[in-house]
mmCIF file of C-alpha atoms in Angstrom:
data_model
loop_
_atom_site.group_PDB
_atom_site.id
_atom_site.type_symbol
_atom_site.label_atom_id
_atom_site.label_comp_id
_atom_site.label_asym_id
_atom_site.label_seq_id
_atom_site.Cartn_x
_atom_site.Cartn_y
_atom_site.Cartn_z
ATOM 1 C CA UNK A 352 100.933 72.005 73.908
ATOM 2 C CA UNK A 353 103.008 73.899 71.846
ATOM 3 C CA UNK A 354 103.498 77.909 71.528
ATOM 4 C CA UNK A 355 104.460 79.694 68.186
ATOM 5 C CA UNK A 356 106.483 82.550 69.240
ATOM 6 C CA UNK A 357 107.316 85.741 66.698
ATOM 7 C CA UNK A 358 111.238 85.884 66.052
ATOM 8 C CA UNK A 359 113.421 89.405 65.981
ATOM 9 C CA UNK A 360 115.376 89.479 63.001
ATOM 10 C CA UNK A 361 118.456 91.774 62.490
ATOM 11 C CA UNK A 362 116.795 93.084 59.064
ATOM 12 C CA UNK A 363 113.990 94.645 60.685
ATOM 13 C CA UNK A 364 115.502 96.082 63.823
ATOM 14 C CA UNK A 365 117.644 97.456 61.570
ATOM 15 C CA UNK A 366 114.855 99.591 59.502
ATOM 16 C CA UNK A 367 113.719 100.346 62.936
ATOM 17 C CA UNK A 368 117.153 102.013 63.573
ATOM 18 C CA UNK A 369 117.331 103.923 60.079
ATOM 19 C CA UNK A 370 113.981 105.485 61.260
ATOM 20 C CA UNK A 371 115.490 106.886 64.341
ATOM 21 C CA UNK A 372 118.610 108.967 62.411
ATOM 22 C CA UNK A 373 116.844 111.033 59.845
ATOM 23 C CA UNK A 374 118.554 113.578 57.787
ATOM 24 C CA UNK A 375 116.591 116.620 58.817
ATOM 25 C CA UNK A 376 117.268 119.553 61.224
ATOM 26 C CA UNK A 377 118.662 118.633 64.137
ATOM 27 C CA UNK A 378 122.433 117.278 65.096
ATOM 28 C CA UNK A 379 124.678 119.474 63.162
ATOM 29 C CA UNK A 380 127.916 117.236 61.793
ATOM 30 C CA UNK A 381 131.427 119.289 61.283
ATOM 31 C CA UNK A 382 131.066 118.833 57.714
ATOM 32 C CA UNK A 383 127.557 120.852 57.669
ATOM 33 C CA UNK A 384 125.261 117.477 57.171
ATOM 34 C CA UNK A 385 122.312 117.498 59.773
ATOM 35 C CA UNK A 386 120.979 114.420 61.723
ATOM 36 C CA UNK A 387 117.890 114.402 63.095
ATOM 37 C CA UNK A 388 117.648 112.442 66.870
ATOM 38 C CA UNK A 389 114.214 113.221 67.495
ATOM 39 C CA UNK A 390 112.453 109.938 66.662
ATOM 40 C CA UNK A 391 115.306 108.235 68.377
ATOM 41 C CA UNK A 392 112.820 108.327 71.665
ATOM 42 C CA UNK A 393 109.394 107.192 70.060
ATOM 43 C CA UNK A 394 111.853 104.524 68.083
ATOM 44 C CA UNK A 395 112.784 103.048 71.400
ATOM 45 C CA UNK A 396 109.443 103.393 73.200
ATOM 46 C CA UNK A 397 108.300 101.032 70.260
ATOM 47 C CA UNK A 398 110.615 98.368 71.000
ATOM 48 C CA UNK A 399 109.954 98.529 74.910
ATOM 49 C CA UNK A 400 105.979 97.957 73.771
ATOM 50 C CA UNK A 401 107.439 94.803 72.161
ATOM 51 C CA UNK A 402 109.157 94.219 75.475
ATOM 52 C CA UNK A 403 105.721 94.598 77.160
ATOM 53 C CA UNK A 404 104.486 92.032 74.919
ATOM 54 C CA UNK A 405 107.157 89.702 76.106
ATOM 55 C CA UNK A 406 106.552 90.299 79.645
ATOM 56 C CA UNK A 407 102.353 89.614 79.282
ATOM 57 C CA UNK A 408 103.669 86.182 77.435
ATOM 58 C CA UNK A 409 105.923 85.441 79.926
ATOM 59 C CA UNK A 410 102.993 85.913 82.877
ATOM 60 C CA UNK A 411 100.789 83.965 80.627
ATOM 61 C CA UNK A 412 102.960 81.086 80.442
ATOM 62 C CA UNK A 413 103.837 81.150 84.234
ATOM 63 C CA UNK A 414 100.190 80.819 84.741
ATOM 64 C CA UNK A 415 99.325 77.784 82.412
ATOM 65 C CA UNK A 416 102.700 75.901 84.323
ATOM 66 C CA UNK A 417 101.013 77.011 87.522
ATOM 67 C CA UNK A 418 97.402 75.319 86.327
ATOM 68 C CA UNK A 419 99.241 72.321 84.465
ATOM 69 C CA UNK A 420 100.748 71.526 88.008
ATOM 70 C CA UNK A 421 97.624 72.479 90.177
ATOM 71 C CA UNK A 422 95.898 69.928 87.861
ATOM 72 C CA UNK A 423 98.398 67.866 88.383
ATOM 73 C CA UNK A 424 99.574 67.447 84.947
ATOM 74 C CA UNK A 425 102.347 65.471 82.471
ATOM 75 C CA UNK A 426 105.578 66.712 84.149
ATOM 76 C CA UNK A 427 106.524 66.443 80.080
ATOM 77 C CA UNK A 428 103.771 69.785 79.302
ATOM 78 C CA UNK A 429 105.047 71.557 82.210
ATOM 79 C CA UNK A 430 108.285 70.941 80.627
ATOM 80 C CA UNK A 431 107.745 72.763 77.662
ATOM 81 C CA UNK A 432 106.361 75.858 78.927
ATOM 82 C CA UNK A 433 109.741 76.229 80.825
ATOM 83 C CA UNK A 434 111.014 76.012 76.940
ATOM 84 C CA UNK A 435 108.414 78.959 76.796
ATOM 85 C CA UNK A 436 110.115 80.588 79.461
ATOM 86 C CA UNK A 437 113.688 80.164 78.144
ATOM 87 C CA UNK A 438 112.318 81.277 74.076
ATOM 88 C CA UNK A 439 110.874 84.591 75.498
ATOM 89 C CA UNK A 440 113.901 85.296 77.733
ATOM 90 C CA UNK A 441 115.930 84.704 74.768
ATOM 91 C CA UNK A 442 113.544 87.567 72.874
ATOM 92 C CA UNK A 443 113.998 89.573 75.746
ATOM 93 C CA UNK A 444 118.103 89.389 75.508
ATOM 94 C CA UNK A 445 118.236 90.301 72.009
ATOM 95 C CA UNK A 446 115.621 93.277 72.253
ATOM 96 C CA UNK A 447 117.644 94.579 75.138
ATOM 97 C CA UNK A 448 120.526 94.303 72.989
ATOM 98 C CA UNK A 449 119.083 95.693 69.986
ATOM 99 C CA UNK A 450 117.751 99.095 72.523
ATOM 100 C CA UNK A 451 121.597 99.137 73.573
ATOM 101 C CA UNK A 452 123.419 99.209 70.098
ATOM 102 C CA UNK A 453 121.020 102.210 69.443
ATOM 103 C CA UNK A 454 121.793 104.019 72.542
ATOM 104 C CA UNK A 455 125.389 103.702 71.766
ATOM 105 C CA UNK A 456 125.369 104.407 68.603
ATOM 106 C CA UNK A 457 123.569 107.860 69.135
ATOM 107 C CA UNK A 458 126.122 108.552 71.688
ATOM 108 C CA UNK A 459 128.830 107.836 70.060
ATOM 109 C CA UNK A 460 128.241 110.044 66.821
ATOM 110 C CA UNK A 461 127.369 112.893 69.631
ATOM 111 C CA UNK A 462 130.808 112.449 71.011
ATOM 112 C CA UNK A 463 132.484 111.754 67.726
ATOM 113 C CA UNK A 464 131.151 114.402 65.910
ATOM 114 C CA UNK A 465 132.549 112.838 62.531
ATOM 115 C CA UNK A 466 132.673 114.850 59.389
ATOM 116 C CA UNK A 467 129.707 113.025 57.565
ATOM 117 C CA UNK A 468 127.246 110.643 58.280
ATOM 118 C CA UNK A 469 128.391 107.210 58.801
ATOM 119 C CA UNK A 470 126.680 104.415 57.852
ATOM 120 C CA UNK A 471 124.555 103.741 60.808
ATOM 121 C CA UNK A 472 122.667 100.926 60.043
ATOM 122 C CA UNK A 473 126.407 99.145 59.968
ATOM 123 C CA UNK A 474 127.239 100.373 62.955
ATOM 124 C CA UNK A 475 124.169 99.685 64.969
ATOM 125 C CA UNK A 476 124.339 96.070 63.611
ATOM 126 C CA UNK A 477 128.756 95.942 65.026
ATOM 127 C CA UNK A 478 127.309 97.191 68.367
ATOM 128 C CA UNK A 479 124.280 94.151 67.976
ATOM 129 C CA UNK A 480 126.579 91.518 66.927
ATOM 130 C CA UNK A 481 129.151 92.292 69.333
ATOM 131 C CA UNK A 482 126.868 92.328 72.697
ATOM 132 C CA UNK A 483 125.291 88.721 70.881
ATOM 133 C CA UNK A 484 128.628 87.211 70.687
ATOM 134 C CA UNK A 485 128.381 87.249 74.647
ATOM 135 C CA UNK A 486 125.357 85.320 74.731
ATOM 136 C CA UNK A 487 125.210 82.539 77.505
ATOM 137 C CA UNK A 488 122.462 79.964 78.837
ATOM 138 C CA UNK A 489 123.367 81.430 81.826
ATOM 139 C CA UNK A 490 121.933 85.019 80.644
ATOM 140 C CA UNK A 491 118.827 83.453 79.869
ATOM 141 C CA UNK A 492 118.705 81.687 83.504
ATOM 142 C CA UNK A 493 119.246 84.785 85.466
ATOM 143 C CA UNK A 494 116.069 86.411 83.549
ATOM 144 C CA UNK A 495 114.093 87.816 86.131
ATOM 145 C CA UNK A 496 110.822 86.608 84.782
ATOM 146 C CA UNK A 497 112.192 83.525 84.269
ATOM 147 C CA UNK A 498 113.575 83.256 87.655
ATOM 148 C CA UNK A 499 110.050 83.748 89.334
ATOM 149 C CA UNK A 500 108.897 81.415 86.862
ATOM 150 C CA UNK A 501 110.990 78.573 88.072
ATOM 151 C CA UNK A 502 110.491 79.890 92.240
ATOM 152 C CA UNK A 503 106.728 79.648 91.544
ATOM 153 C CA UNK A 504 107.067 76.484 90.642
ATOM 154 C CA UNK A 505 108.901 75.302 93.220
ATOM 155 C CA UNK A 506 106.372 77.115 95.544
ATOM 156 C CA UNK A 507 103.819 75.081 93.773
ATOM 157 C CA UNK A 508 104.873 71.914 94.016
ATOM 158 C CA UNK A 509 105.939 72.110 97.435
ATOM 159 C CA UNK A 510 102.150 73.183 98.806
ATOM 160 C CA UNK A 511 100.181 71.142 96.373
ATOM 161 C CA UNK A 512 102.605 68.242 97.209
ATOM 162 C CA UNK A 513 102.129 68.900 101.000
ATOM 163 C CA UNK A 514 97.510 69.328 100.296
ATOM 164 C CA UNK A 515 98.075 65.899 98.514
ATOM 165 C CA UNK A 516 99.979 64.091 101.180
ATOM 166 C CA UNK A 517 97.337 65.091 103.760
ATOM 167 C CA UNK A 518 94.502 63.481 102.005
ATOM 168 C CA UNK A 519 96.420 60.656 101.139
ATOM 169 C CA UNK A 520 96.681 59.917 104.543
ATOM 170 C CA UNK A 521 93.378 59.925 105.817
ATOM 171 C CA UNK A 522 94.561 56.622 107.944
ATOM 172 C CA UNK A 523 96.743 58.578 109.783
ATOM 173 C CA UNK A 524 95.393 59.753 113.734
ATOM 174 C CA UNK A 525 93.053 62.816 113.816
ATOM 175 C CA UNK A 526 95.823 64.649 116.183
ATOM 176 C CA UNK A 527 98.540 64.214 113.404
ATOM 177 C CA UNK A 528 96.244 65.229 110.789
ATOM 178 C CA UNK A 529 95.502 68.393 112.456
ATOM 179 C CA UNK A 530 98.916 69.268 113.209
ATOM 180 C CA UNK A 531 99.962 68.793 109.166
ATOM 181 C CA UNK A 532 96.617 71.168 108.487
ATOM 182 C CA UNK A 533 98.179 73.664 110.877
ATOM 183 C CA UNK A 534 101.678 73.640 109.862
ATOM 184 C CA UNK A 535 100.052 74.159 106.195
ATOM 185 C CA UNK A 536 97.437 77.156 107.359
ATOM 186 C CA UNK A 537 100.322 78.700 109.179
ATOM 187 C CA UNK A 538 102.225 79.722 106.470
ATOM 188 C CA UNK A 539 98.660 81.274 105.173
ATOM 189 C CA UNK A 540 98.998 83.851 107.795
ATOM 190 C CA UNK A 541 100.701 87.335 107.294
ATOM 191 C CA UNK A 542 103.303 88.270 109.721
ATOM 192 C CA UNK A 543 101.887 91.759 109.619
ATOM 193 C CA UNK A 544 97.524 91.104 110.222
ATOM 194 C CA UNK A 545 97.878 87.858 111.427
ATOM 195 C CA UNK A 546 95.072 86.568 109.305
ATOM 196 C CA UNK A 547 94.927 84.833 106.332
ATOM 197 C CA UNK A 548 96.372 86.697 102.974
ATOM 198 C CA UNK A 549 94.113 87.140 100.049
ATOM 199 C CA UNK A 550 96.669 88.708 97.810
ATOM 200 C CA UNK A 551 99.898 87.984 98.909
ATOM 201 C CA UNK A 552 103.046 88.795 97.613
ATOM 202 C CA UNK A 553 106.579 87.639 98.216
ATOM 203 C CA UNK A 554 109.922 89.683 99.129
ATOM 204 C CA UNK A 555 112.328 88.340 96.695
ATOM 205 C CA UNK A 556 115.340 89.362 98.909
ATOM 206 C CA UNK A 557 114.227 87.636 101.957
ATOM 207 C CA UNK A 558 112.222 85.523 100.612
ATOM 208 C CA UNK A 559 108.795 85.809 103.091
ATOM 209 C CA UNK A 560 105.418 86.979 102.226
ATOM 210 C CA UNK A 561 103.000 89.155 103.493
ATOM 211 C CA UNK A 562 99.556 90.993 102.576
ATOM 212 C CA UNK A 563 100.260 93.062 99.682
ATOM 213 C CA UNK A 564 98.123 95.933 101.139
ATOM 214 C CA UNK A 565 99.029 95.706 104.271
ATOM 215 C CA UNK A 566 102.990 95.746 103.870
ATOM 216 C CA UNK A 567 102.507 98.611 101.110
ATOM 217 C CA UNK A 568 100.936 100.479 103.743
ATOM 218 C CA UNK A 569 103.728 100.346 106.183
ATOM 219 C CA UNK A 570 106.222 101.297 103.176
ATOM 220 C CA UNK A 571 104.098 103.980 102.336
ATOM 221 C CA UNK A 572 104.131 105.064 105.816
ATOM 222 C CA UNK A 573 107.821 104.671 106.363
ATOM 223 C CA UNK A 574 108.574 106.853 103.248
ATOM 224 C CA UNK A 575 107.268 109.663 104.566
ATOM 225 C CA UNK A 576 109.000 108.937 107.666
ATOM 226 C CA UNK A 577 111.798 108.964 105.414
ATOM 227 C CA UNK A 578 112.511 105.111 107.809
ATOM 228 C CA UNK A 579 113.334 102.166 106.224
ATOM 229 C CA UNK A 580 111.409 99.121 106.304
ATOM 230 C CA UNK A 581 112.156 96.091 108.475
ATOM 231 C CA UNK A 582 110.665 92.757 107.004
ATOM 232 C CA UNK A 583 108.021 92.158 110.055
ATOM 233 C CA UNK A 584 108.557 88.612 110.106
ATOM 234 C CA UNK A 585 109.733 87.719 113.663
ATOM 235 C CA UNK A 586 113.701 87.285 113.406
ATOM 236 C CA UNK A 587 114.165 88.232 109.728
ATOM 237 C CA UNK A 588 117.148 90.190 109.977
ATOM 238 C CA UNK A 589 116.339 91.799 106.741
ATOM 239 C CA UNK A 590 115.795 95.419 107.269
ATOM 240 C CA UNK A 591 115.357 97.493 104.033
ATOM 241 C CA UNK A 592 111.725 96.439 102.797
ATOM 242 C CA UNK A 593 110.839 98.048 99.114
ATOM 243 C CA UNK A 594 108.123 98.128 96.430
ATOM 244 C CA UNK A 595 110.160 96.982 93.967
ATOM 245 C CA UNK A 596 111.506 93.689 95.874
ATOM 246 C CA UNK A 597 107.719 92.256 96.581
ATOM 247 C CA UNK A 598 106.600 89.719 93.581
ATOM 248 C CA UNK A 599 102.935 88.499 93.676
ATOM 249 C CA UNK A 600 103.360 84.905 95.183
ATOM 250 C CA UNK A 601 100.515 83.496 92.747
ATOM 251 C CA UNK A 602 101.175 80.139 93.946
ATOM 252 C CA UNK A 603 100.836 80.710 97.421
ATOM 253 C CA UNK A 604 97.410 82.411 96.973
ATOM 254 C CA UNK A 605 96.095 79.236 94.426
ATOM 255 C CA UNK A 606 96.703 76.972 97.798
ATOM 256 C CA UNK A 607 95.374 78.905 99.921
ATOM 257 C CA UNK A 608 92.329 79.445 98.146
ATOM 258 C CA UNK A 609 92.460 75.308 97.400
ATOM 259 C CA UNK A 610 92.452 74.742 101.041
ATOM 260 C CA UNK A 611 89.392 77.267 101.485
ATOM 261 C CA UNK A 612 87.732 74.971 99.088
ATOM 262 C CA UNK A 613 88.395 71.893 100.840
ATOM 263 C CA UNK A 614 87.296 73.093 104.311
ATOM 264 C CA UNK A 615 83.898 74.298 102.982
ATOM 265 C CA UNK A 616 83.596 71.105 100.690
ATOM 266 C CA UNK A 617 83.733 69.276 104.665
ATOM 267 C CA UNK A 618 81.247 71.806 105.805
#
């Protein structure tokens, strides 16, 4: 399986830039040349829709890892989607790069106020090539995408791994068999309804899950309280619950709605 990804290149982020500084009313330099800033908004709100693009690829590619490994697939294919992962992170880094050099740039002729316009293609390309010259595997690690990528995974694995080794062992007693189910189904339960989740989702700080409407609810509730939320799991210590920290746990809900199958498939 292999994925054919579109490349940035300096050359046409940097015709993107010239179309943000045009030399029309606007900015007024000290030596009586006018720069125009106005674009400099819909400029960058173009290269955040490329940075939407990179964040549906990025979901797209979590999900075929997910599938490869619900179906059990060549650890080799699962592989290269994390190559996937790591290629669009890298796209990611050098768009968020590319948005910053522009940024800077604009400020810095604001505050500078030089006498005529500078070349600021050049300079938006120093500002580039300086924050690339940074660059670390590490950056690309600690992308956030990236990072749920690799936790859904593991999340994956683990359950799937746990569903197999309880019908691999159908030799095993009926008592112990039903205490592995239980342990499995209990983690299927949210802290907050006590039944089983449909959609749940995952705090990323505390790492437990819950029923996304039912735990949006109580935020929702709590904000108008203006109260804090405390992670209802019994002895999380955690006690500052937001929106932004819950992640859909996608691999959670594929095995629970794997073991749904199997108990009606006994029926």
């Amino acid at each position: 399986m292999k994925f054919a990804l579109p490349r940035f290149s300096i050359n046409t982020l940097g015709e993107m830039a010239n179309s943000c500084f045009k030399k029309t009313n606007g900015f007024k330099m000290p030596g009586g040349a006018t720069i125009s800033f106005n674009c400099v908004d819909s400029s960058l709100s173009s290269l955040k829709n490329c940075q939407s693009y990179i964040n549906t690829g990025m979901d797209i590619a979590t999900r075929v890892a997910l599938d490869l490994v619900e179906s059990l697939n060549d650890v080799e294919e699962v592989n290269s989607m994390e190559n996937v992962m790591l290629e669009y992170a890298a796209m990611d880094r050098e768009l968020n790069h590319y948005m910053r050099a522009i940024e800077e740039t604009v400020s810095q002729i604001k505050r500078d106020k030089p006498e005529n316009i500078p070349d600021l293609k050049y300079l938006v390309k120093e500002k580039f090539t300086a924050l690339e010259s940074k660059n670390s595997d590490s950056d690309l690690q600690r992308n956030e995408k990236y990072m749920y990528f690799k936790d859904q995974l593991k999340e994956m694995r683990k359950q799937f791994c746990l569903q197999s080794n309880n019908n691999d062992n159908e030799g095993i007693e009926q008592i112990d068999e039903d205490i592995a189910v239980t342990q499995s189904q209990m983690n299927f339960i949210c802290p907050i309804t006590q039944m089983e989740m449909k959609k749940p989702v995952r705090n990323k700080v505390c790492g437990h899950t819950y029923e996304e409407d039912a735990i949006l609810k109580i935020i929702q509730a709590r904000k108008q309280q203006k109260k804090k939320v405390r992670c209802p799991k019994i002895g999380c210590s955690h006690a500052d619950v937001k929106r932004s920290d819950l992640l859909p746990d996608e691999a959670l809900k594929r095995a629970i709605d794997s073991q749904n199958k199997q108990s009606w498939s006994t029926l």
